[in-house]
């Protein structure tokens, strides 16, 4: 909680909302469902039609539950940071004892405290799974649990109640068991990530292929597909082809296409073209265009040009097509983009096309000027698209234009975007100015030679 801000918009950033939600989630875990919802109802009733701040929530919770919550609000809202846990476990067969050691390893200072929190430990046995609740209050604590046989796995905070960073080293066998058998999604995701360095192991790769195809939750499949995409061989390619074609979740199909960019085969090229033509997800189509550039670059031009006419959310398809055409350095592409710009277009689409045209014809002052004009658009998304295009182009003259725009920009996010763009442009000038000058000179010379060649061809035709 911070009462110092330059603009009210600063209080509604990408940090406030996610952490606010996580703090409420942890509060529910600490209180339990019955008391949590009783407290929420009381808070809404006593504060209806009133302005509130953080203290009002704490007081309402204490009134409704009888529990003092100063400690909770102090560590999670009035201090910064989060706990960083290092956890390990060991089995004592003689004593039938599972020993779990939990360490808090974050740097404790005026900003970040030593945290006090409840936590759950999952102990999976061959015949059952136990959930044990513990209280963490010290830098290092060891907990003992009596069970009849050695666990197949132990998971810390399996339901992911706590905002934290977790380090929990495990064997290959335990990670495979956790990835394939645990009922908690977060545990399965953690297990997939934990197997990254062992993905080439035959036992691991076989399990990853199975999870990538069959896990019930899309986020687990996504993580597994990400690792399968780094494998070699026909089995991995076949799995990626099946997933890119048939997975119900577009983000998983998209990740499969990322992996297929490493497999330049006829069936891969055919599936990628099919995705471009018929996948219902704009983001999958955009990824398929990028994939096509990697596995069939020489034959990608027509698909890229056709994609220029396809509208999509945030112009993701257009951006992918333009990136590919810029990479091909096809002179006819610049003429096609210029022709599309003659049509009546939505502002964001126009800004993206201008950015592409500026990269296709670097050094063209008129195009760059038209792109700079988009920085003054009344639409924030157009200004953002123009800023991104200016950075991608990297022309030194854009620095002064962005500085002038900064003085007019009223949105704090817009100001940040401009500042980041200026920093990138200045870094690029510092690191690549001499080389860029040589490149521009070569491009101008190439344009002159093309013009001379066309003139000679016209003279020859007239004879």
Short mmCIF file of C-alpha atoms in Angstrom, two decimals:
data_model
loop_
_atom_site.label_atom_id
_atom_site.label_comp_id
_atom_site.label_asym_id
_atom_site.label_seq_id
_atom_site.Cartn_x
_atom_site.Cartn_y
_atom_site.Cartn_z
CA UNK A 1 0.00 0.00 0.00
CA UNK A 2 1.48 3.32 -1.08
CA UNK A 3 -0.16 6.71 -0.71
CA UNK A 4 2.41 8.50 -2.86
CA UNK A 5 1.73 8.58 -6.57
CA UNK A 6 1.96 11.10 -9.39
CA UNK A 7 -1.24 10.01 -11.09
CA UNK A 8 -4.25 7.92 -9.96
CA UNK A 9 -3.54 5.66 -12.94
CA UNK A 10 -0.33 4.56 -11.24
CA UNK A 11 -2.43 2.79 -8.59
CA UNK A 12 -3.98 0.46 -11.18
CA UNK A 13 -0.93 -1.11 -12.80
CA UNK A 14 0.10 -4.67 -13.57
CA UNK A 15 1.35 -5.10 -10.00
CA UNK A 16 -1.57 -3.77 -7.94
CA UNK A 17 -4.27 -5.98 -9.43
CA UNK A 18 -2.44 -9.34 -9.41
CA UNK A 19 -0.95 -8.86 -5.94
CA UNK A 20 -4.25 -7.58 -4.56
CA UNK A 21 -5.94 -10.75 -5.79
CA UNK A 22 -3.21 -12.95 -4.36
CA UNK A 23 -3.42 -11.25 -0.95
CA UNK A 24 -7.17 -11.88 -0.80
CA UNK A 25 -6.50 -15.49 -1.84
CA UNK A 26 -4.01 -15.89 1.03
CA UNK A 27 -6.42 -14.24 3.44
CA UNK A 28 -9.02 -16.84 2.50
CA UNK A 29 -6.46 -19.58 3.17
CA UNK A 30 -5.57 -18.15 6.59
CA UNK A 31 -9.17 -17.69 7.72
CA UNK A 32 -10.87 -20.64 6.01
CA UNK A 33 -13.90 -20.35 3.75
CA UNK A 34 -16.56 -19.89 6.43
CA UNK A 35 -14.86 -17.01 8.25
CA UNK A 36 -13.56 -15.42 5.04
CA UNK A 37 -16.99 -15.10 3.46
CA UNK A 38 -18.54 -14.01 6.74
CA UNK A 39 -15.93 -11.22 6.88
CA UNK A 40 -16.51 -10.22 3.22
CA UNK A 41 -20.25 -9.96 3.77
CA UNK A 42 -19.71 -7.87 6.90
CA UNK A 43 -17.25 -5.59 5.07
CA UNK A 44 -19.73 -5.00 2.24
CA UNK A 45 -22.64 -4.35 4.62
CA UNK A 46 -20.94 -1.86 6.95
CA UNK A 47 -19.23 0.05 4.14
CA UNK A 48 -21.99 0.24 1.56
CA UNK A 49 -22.22 3.67 -0.13
CA UNK A 50 -18.94 4.74 1.54
CA UNK A 51 -15.39 5.38 0.44
CA UNK A 52 -12.98 2.90 2.02
CA UNK A 53 -9.29 2.25 2.37
CA UNK A 54 -7.19 -0.71 3.47
CA UNK A 55 -7.76 -0.24 7.21
CA UNK A 56 -11.52 -0.54 6.76
CA UNK A 57 -11.09 -4.04 5.35
CA UNK A 58 -8.87 -5.11 8.26
CA UNK A 59 -11.28 -3.75 10.87
CA UNK A 60 -14.27 -5.45 9.24
CA UNK A 61 -12.42 -8.79 9.18
CA UNK A 62 -11.46 -8.47 12.86
CA UNK A 63 -15.02 -7.52 13.84
CA UNK A 64 -16.49 -10.48 11.94
CA UNK A 65 -13.98 -13.15 12.99
CA UNK A 66 -12.53 -12.05 16.30
CA UNK A 67 -9.02 -12.59 14.90
CA UNK A 68 -6.40 -9.85 14.99
CA UNK A 69 -5.05 -9.37 11.45
CA UNK A 70 -2.47 -6.59 11.91
CA UNK A 71 0.38 -9.06 11.30
CA UNK A 72 -1.12 -10.21 8.00
CA UNK A 73 -1.79 -6.75 6.60
CA UNK A 74 1.57 -5.47 7.80
CA UNK A 75 3.68 -8.09 6.01
CA UNK A 76 1.66 -8.42 2.83
CA UNK A 77 0.44 -4.85 2.25
CA UNK A 78 2.56 -2.39 4.21
CA UNK A 79 5.84 -4.14 3.39
CA UNK A 80 7.20 -5.33 0.06
CA UNK A 81 8.60 -8.53 -1.31
CA UNK A 82 7.54 -12.11 -0.79
CA UNK A 83 8.96 -15.20 0.91
CA UNK A 84 11.57 -17.24 -0.92
CA UNK A 85 11.38 -20.82 0.30
CA UNK A 86 13.99 -23.55 -0.07
CA UNK A 87 12.45 -26.90 0.84
CA UNK A 88 13.77 -30.44 1.05
CA UNK A 89 12.57 -33.70 2.54
CA UNK A 90 14.03 -36.99 3.74
CA UNK A 91 12.65 -40.39 4.74
CA UNK A 92 13.68 -42.25 7.89
CA UNK A 93 12.58 -45.82 7.26
CA UNK A 94 13.39 -47.04 10.77
CA UNK A 95 11.37 -44.32 12.47
CA UNK A 96 8.67 -44.20 9.73
CA UNK A 97 9.27 -40.47 9.68
CA UNK A 98 9.08 -37.88 6.85
CA UNK A 99 11.23 -34.88 7.67
CA UNK A 100 10.47 -31.66 5.76
CA UNK A 101 12.82 -28.67 6.17
CA UNK A 102 11.60 -25.21 5.17
CA UNK A 103 13.97 -22.23 4.92
CA UNK A 104 13.15 -18.61 4.16
CA UNK A 105 16.04 -17.33 2.04
CA UNK A 106 14.86 -13.86 0.99
CA UNK A 107 16.95 -10.90 2.13
CA UNK A 108 15.23 -9.52 5.23
CA UNK A 109 15.45 -5.74 5.52
CA UNK A 110 13.26 -2.67 6.09
CA UNK A 111 11.25 -3.46 2.97
CA UNK A 112 10.98 -7.25 3.06
CA UNK A 113 10.17 -8.99 6.36
CA UNK A 114 10.52 -12.51 7.63
CA UNK A 115 7.09 -13.91 6.79
CA UNK A 116 4.62 -15.69 9.00
CA UNK A 117 2.22 -17.95 7.12
CA UNK A 118 0.32 -21.19 7.18
CA UNK A 119 1.25 -23.73 4.51
CA UNK A 120 0.20 -27.16 3.33
CA UNK A 121 2.45 -30.16 2.75
CA UNK A 122 1.25 -32.90 0.39
CA UNK A 123 2.63 -36.37 1.15
CA UNK A 124 1.81 -38.93 -1.54
CA UNK A 125 1.92 -42.58 -0.49
CA UNK A 126 1.32 -45.60 -2.75
CA UNK A 127 -2.22 -45.96 -1.45
CA UNK A 128 -3.28 -42.45 -0.40
CA UNK A 129 -2.35 -38.78 -0.42
CA UNK A 130 -2.16 -36.78 2.82
CA UNK A 131 -2.38 -33.00 3.27
CA UNK A 132 -0.69 -31.63 6.41
CA UNK A 133 -1.05 -28.01 7.53
CA UNK A 134 1.92 -26.27 9.16
CA UNK A 135 2.71 -22.80 10.54
CA UNK A 136 5.89 -21.09 9.34
CA UNK A 137 7.28 -18.37 11.62
CA UNK A 138 11.10 -18.75 11.58
CA UNK A 139 13.98 -18.51 9.10
CA UNK A 140 14.40 -22.31 9.19
CA UNK A 141 12.06 -24.97 10.54
CA UNK A 142 11.85 -28.76 10.34
CA UNK A 143 8.55 -30.63 10.46
CA UNK A 144 8.07 -34.36 11.12
CA UNK A 145 5.21 -36.56 9.88
CA UNK A 146 4.64 -40.19 10.83
CA UNK A 147 3.59 -42.43 7.90
CA UNK A 148 3.74 -46.18 7.30
CA UNK A 149 5.79 -46.21 4.08
CA UNK A 150 8.14 -44.10 1.99
CA UNK A 151 6.31 -41.33 0.06
CA UNK A 152 6.51 -41.28 -3.73
CA UNK A 153 6.56 -37.48 -3.63
CA UNK A 154 6.27 -34.52 -1.28
CA UNK A 155 4.90 -31.17 -2.46
CA UNK A 156 5.02 -27.82 -0.69
CA UNK A 157 1.93 -25.59 -0.96
CA UNK A 158 0.35 -27.84 -3.62
CA UNK A 159 -2.69 -25.59 -4.14
CA UNK A 160 -0.44 -22.53 -4.57
CA UNK A 161 -2.10 -20.47 -1.86
CA UNK A 162 1.07 -18.51 -1.01
CA UNK A 163 2.71 -15.77 -3.08
CA UNK A 164 6.30 -17.03 -3.08
CA UNK A 165 9.40 -18.19 -4.88
CA UNK A 166 10.04 -21.90 -4.34
CA UNK A 167 13.20 -23.95 -4.69
CA UNK A 168 12.57 -27.65 -4.08
CA UNK A 169 15.18 -30.03 -5.59
CA UNK A 170 13.79 -33.45 -6.54
CA UNK A 171 14.87 -36.63 -8.26
CA UNK A 172 13.85 -37.53 -11.79
CA UNK A 173 11.58 -40.29 -10.49
CA UNK A 174 9.78 -38.00 -8.06
CA UNK A 175 9.28 -35.30 -10.72
CA UNK A 176 7.82 -37.82 -13.19
CA UNK A 177 5.47 -39.14 -10.49
CA UNK A 178 4.44 -35.58 -9.66
CA UNK A 179 3.94 -34.62 -13.31
CA UNK A 180 1.82 -37.62 -14.17
CA UNK A 181 -0.09 -38.36 -10.95
CA UNK A 182 -0.55 -35.24 -8.83
CA UNK A 183 -4.09 -33.87 -8.71
CA UNK A 184 -2.91 -30.25 -8.32
CA UNK A 185 -2.29 -28.33 -11.53
CA UNK A 186 0.49 -26.18 -10.05
CA UNK A 187 2.39 -29.27 -8.88
CA UNK A 188 2.23 -30.79 -12.35
CA UNK A 189 3.42 -27.54 -13.96
CA UNK A 190 6.30 -27.31 -11.47
CA UNK A 191 7.28 -30.89 -12.24
CA UNK A 192 7.38 -30.27 -16.00
CA UNK A 193 9.62 -27.25 -15.48
CA UNK A 194 11.79 -29.22 -13.09
CA UNK A 195 12.47 -31.78 -15.84
CA UNK A 196 13.78 -29.21 -18.33
CA UNK A 197 17.42 -30.22 -18.11
CA UNK A 198 16.55 -33.93 -18.23
CA UNK A 199 14.16 -33.76 -21.18
CA UNK A 200 16.44 -35.88 -23.43
CA UNK A 201 16.34 -38.78 -20.97
CA UNK A 202 14.23 -41.56 -22.60
CA UNK A 203 12.05 -42.03 -19.51
CA UNK A 204 11.49 -38.28 -19.18
CA UNK A 205 10.81 -37.67 -22.88
CA UNK A 206 8.27 -40.53 -22.97
CA UNK A 207 6.43 -39.04 -19.99
CA UNK A 208 6.53 -35.55 -21.51
CA UNK A 209 5.03 -36.77 -24.78
CA UNK A 210 2.19 -38.42 -22.88
CA UNK A 211 1.49 -35.34 -20.76
CA UNK A 212 1.67 -33.00 -23.77
CA UNK A 213 -1.07 -34.96 -25.48
CA UNK A 214 -3.27 -36.07 -22.61
CA UNK A 215 -3.10 -33.90 -19.47
CA UNK A 216 -6.56 -32.68 -18.49
CA UNK A 217 -5.50 -29.06 -17.98
CA UNK A 218 -4.24 -26.84 -20.79
CA UNK A 219 -1.49 -25.07 -18.80
CA UNK A 220 0.21 -28.40 -18.03
CA UNK A 221 -0.03 -29.44 -21.69
CA UNK A 222 1.44 -26.06 -22.66
CA UNK A 223 4.49 -26.50 -20.45
CA UNK A 224 5.02 -30.05 -21.70
CA UNK A 225 4.67 -29.00 -25.35
CA UNK A 226 7.29 -26.32 -24.75
CA UNK A 227 9.78 -29.04 -23.77
CA UNK A 228 8.67 -31.47 -26.49
CA UNK A 229 9.43 -28.72 -29.00
CA UNK A 230 13.06 -28.90 -27.92
CA UNK A 231 13.30 -32.64 -28.55
CA UNK A 232 14.52 -34.27 -31.76
CA UNK A 233 13.11 -37.19 -33.67
CA UNK A 234 9.98 -38.37 -35.44
CA UNK A 235 8.09 -39.17 -32.24
CA UNK A 236 8.35 -35.58 -31.01
CA UNK A 237 7.42 -34.21 -34.45
CA UNK A 238 4.39 -36.50 -34.68
CA UNK A 239 3.20 -35.37 -31.26
CA UNK A 240 3.61 -31.70 -32.16
CA UNK A 241 1.73 -32.19 -35.44
CA UNK A 242 -1.18 -33.85 -33.62
CA UNK A 243 -1.27 -31.15 -30.96
CA UNK A 244 -1.03 -28.25 -33.43
CA UNK A 245 -3.92 -29.71 -35.36
CA UNK A 246 -6.19 -30.98 -32.63
CA UNK A 247 -5.62 -29.47 -29.19
CA UNK A 248 -8.70 -27.68 -27.90
CA UNK A 249 -6.70 -24.76 -26.47
CA UNK A 250 -5.31 -22.22 -28.94
CA UNK A 251 -2.30 -21.34 -26.75
CA UNK A 252 -1.24 -25.01 -26.79
CA UNK A 253 -1.61 -25.23 -30.60
CA UNK A 254 0.42 -22.06 -30.87
CA UNK A 255 3.24 -23.48 -28.73
CA UNK A 256 3.24 -26.65 -30.84
CA UNK A 257 3.85 -24.49 -33.92
CA UNK A 258 6.79 -22.86 -32.16
CA UNK A 259 8.28 -26.33 -31.74
CA UNK A 260 7.47 -27.37 -35.32
CA UNK A 261 9.68 -24.57 -36.59
CA UNK A 262 12.56 -26.98 -35.88
CA UNK A 263 11.15 -29.64 -38.25
CA UNK A 264 11.29 -28.81 -41.95
CA UNK A 265 9.31 -31.75 -43.37
CA UNK A 266 6.58 -31.94 -46.00
CA UNK A 267 3.89 -32.90 -43.50
CA UNK A 268 4.98 -30.04 -41.23
CA UNK A 269 4.75 -27.52 -44.07
CA UNK A 270 1.32 -28.85 -45.06
CA UNK A 271 -0.04 -28.56 -41.51
CA UNK A 272 1.36 -25.04 -41.07
CA UNK A 273 -0.35 -23.90 -44.28
CA UNK A 274 -3.56 -25.53 -43.10
CA UNK A 275 -3.33 -23.59 -39.82
CA UNK A 276 -2.85 -20.34 -41.74
CA UNK A 277 -5.90 -21.06 -43.84
CA UNK A 278 -8.35 -22.38 -41.28
CA UNK A 279 -7.34 -22.14 -37.61
CA UNK A 280 -9.97 -20.09 -35.75
CA UNK A 281 -7.38 -18.39 -33.50
CA UNK A 282 -5.72 -15.20 -34.75
CA UNK A 283 -2.69 -15.91 -32.57
CA UNK A 284 -2.28 -19.42 -33.98
CA UNK A 285 -2.43 -18.05 -37.54
CA UNK A 286 0.20 -15.43 -36.68
CA UNK A 287 2.48 -18.10 -35.19
CA UNK A 288 1.93 -20.31 -38.24
CA UNK A 289 3.14 -17.47 -40.48
CA UNK A 290 6.28 -17.12 -38.38
CA UNK A 291 6.76 -20.89 -38.50
CA UNK A 292 6.37 -20.94 -42.27
CA UNK A 293 9.15 -18.39 -42.62
CA UNK A 294 11.48 -20.75 -40.78
CA UNK A 295 10.62 -24.03 -42.52
CA UNK A 296 9.62 -22.87 -46.03
CA UNK A 297 11.09 -19.41 -46.44
CA UNK A 298 11.45 -19.57 -50.23
CA UNK A 299 7.75 -20.31 -50.70
CA UNK A 300 6.26 -18.15 -47.94
CA UNK A 301 5.78 -14.91 -49.89
CA UNK A 302 2.27 -15.55 -51.23
CA UNK A 303 0.92 -16.59 -47.82
CA UNK A 304 2.44 -13.48 -46.23
CA UNK A 305 0.95 -11.17 -48.87
CA UNK A 306 -2.47 -12.80 -48.51
CA UNK A 307 -2.32 -12.30 -44.73
CA UNK A 308 -2.05 -8.53 -45.21
CA UNK A 309 -5.79 -8.47 -45.91
CA UNK A 310 -6.79 -10.52 -42.87
CA UNK A 311 -8.07 -8.49 -39.88
CA UNK A 312 -7.28 -9.74 -36.38
CA UNK A 313 -7.22 -8.75 -32.71
CA UNK A 314 -4.49 -6.14 -32.14
CA UNK A 315 -3.44 -6.81 -35.77
CA UNK A 316 -1.37 -9.81 -34.70
CA UNK A 317 -1.71 -11.51 -38.11
CA UNK A 318 -0.79 -8.33 -39.96
CA UNK A 319 2.25 -7.83 -37.73
CA UNK A 320 3.47 -11.39 -38.34
CA UNK A 321 2.97 -11.03 -42.09
CA UNK A 322 4.80 -7.70 -42.17
CA UNK A 323 7.69 -9.10 -40.13
CA UNK A 324 8.05 -11.93 -42.62
CA UNK A 325 7.93 -9.64 -45.66
CA UNK A 326 10.52 -7.35 -44.13
CA UNK A 327 12.75 -10.37 -43.52
CA UNK A 328 12.33 -11.47 -47.15
CA UNK A 329 13.33 -7.99 -48.39
CA UNK A 330 10.95 -8.40 -51.32
CA UNK A 331 10.63 -5.18 -53.36
CA UNK A 332 7.14 -6.11 -54.55
CA UNK A 333 6.00 -6.37 -50.95
CA UNK A 334 6.60 -2.65 -50.45
CA UNK A 335 4.38 -1.87 -53.43
CA UNK A 336 1.64 -4.16 -52.12
CA UNK A 337 1.74 -2.59 -48.64
CA UNK A 338 1.64 0.88 -50.20
CA UNK A 339 -1.42 -0.14 -52.23
CA UNK A 340 -3.21 -1.44 -49.13
CA UNK A 341 -2.50 1.88 -47.42
CA UNK A 342 -4.54 3.64 -50.13
CA UNK A 343 -7.67 1.92 -48.78
CA UNK A 344 -9.85 3.13 -45.93
CA UNK A 345 -8.33 1.44 -42.88
CA UNK A 346 -8.82 1.36 -39.11
CA UNK A 347 -6.21 3.60 -37.43
CA UNK A 348 -4.32 0.78 -35.70
CA UNK A 349 -4.08 -1.19 -38.95
CA UNK A 350 -2.79 1.88 -40.78
CA UNK A 351 -0.10 2.44 -38.14
CA UNK A 352 1.08 -1.17 -38.39
CA UNK A 353 1.24 -1.02 -42.20
CA UNK A 354 3.15 2.26 -42.13
CA UNK A 355 5.65 0.70 -39.75
CA UNK A 356 6.11 -2.23 -42.11
CA UNK A 357 6.47 0.02 -45.14
CA UNK A 358 9.06 2.12 -43.34
CA UNK A 359 11.11 -1.03 -42.69
CA UNK A 360 10.63 -2.25 -46.26
CA UNK A 361 11.82 1.10 -47.64
CA UNK A 362 14.33 2.40 -45.09
CA UNK A 363 15.51 5.90 -45.75
CA UNK A 364 12.23 6.96 -47.37
CA UNK A 365 11.61 10.31 -45.67
CA UNK A 366 7.97 10.56 -46.75
CA UNK A 367 7.01 7.20 -45.24
CA UNK A 368 8.88 7.94 -42.03
CA UNK A 369 7.08 11.29 -41.79
CA UNK A 370 3.71 9.56 -42.19
CA UNK A 371 4.68 7.11 -39.46
CA UNK A 372 5.74 9.94 -37.14
CA UNK A 373 2.35 11.58 -37.71
CA UNK A 374 0.68 8.53 -36.15
CA UNK A 375 2.37 9.40 -32.85
CA UNK A 376 -0.17 12.22 -32.51
CA UNK A 377 -3.20 10.01 -33.08
CA UNK A 378 -6.07 10.44 -30.63
CA UNK A 379 -6.22 6.68 -30.17
CA UNK A 380 -3.81 5.28 -27.58
CA UNK A 381 -3.43 1.91 -29.32
CA UNK A 382 -2.44 3.68 -32.55
CA UNK A 383 0.18 5.74 -30.75
CA UNK A 384 1.50 2.56 -29.15
CA UNK A 385 1.70 0.78 -32.51
CA UNK A 386 3.52 3.77 -33.99
CA UNK A 387 6.02 3.80 -31.09
CA UNK A 388 6.75 0.10 -31.59
CA UNK A 389 7.25 0.64 -35.33
CA UNK A 390 9.55 3.59 -34.75
CA UNK A 391 11.70 1.49 -32.42
CA UNK A 392 11.79 -1.42 -34.90
CA UNK A 393 12.88 0.97 -37.66
CA UNK A 394 15.58 2.55 -35.48
CA UNK A 395 15.92 5.83 -37.41
CA UNK A 396 17.88 8.48 -35.52
CA UNK A 397 15.48 11.25 -36.54
CA UNK A 398 12.74 9.61 -34.47
CA UNK A 399 14.43 10.64 -31.21
CA UNK A 400 13.50 14.31 -31.58
CA UNK A 401 9.96 13.42 -32.70
CA UNK A 402 9.43 11.15 -29.68
CA UNK A 403 10.79 13.83 -27.34
CA UNK A 404 8.30 16.31 -28.75
CA UNK A 405 5.47 13.79 -28.35
CA UNK A 406 6.48 13.15 -24.76
CA UNK A 407 5.71 16.76 -23.87
CA UNK A 408 2.14 16.30 -25.17
CA UNK A 409 1.45 12.82 -23.79
CA UNK A 410 -1.00 12.86 -20.85
CA UNK A 411 -1.13 9.13 -20.16
CA UNK A 412 1.50 7.89 -17.67
CA UNK A 413 1.65 4.61 -19.57
CA UNK A 414 2.20 6.50 -22.79
CA UNK A 415 5.03 8.48 -21.20
CA UNK A 416 6.65 5.25 -20.01
CA UNK A 417 6.34 3.74 -23.49
CA UNK A 418 8.01 6.78 -25.02
CA UNK A 419 10.80 6.75 -22.44
CA UNK A 420 11.47 3.07 -23.10
CA UNK A 421 11.48 3.73 -26.86
CA UNK A 422 13.93 6.61 -26.48
CA UNK A 423 16.25 4.47 -24.38
CA UNK A 424 16.24 1.69 -27.01
CA UNK A 425 16.88 4.13 -29.85
CA UNK A 426 19.75 5.80 -28.02
CA UNK A 427 21.32 2.45 -27.16
CA UNK A 428 21.03 1.41 -30.78
CA UNK A 429 22.66 4.63 -31.96
CA UNK A 430 25.46 4.22 -29.46
CA UNK A 431 26.18 0.61 -30.43
CA UNK A 432 25.46 0.57 -34.14
CA UNK A 433 25.67 4.08 -35.59
CA UNK A 434 28.71 3.50 -37.85
CA UNK A 435 27.35 0.21 -39.20
CA UNK A 436 23.90 1.70 -39.73
CA UNK A 437 25.37 4.55 -41.78
CA UNK A 438 27.15 2.06 -44.04
CA UNK A 439 23.98 0.02 -44.46
CA UNK A 440 21.92 3.09 -45.38
CA UNK A 441 24.55 4.13 -47.93
CA UNK A 442 24.45 0.67 -49.51
CA UNK A 443 20.67 0.74 -49.63
CA UNK A 444 20.63 4.13 -51.34
CA UNK A 445 23.19 2.88 -53.86
CA UNK A 446 21.09 -0.22 -54.49
CA UNK A 447 17.98 1.94 -55.08
CA UNK A 448 19.92 4.03 -57.58
CA UNK A 449 21.09 0.92 -59.43
CA UNK A 450 17.53 -0.44 -59.57
CA UNK A 451 16.33 2.87 -61.02
CA UNK A 452 19.05 2.85 -63.67
CA UNK A 453 18.23 -0.76 -64.57
CA UNK A 454 14.55 0.06 -65.01
CA UNK A 455 15.45 3.04 -67.19
CA UNK A 456 17.62 0.85 -69.42
CA UNK A 457 14.85 -1.76 -69.66
CA UNK A 458 12.33 0.90 -70.68
CA UNK A 459 14.68 2.21 -73.37
CA UNK A 460 15.22 -1.32 -74.66
CA UNK A 461 11.47 -1.96 -74.80
CA UNK A 462 10.85 1.29 -76.69
CA UNK A 463 13.27 0.22 -79.40
#
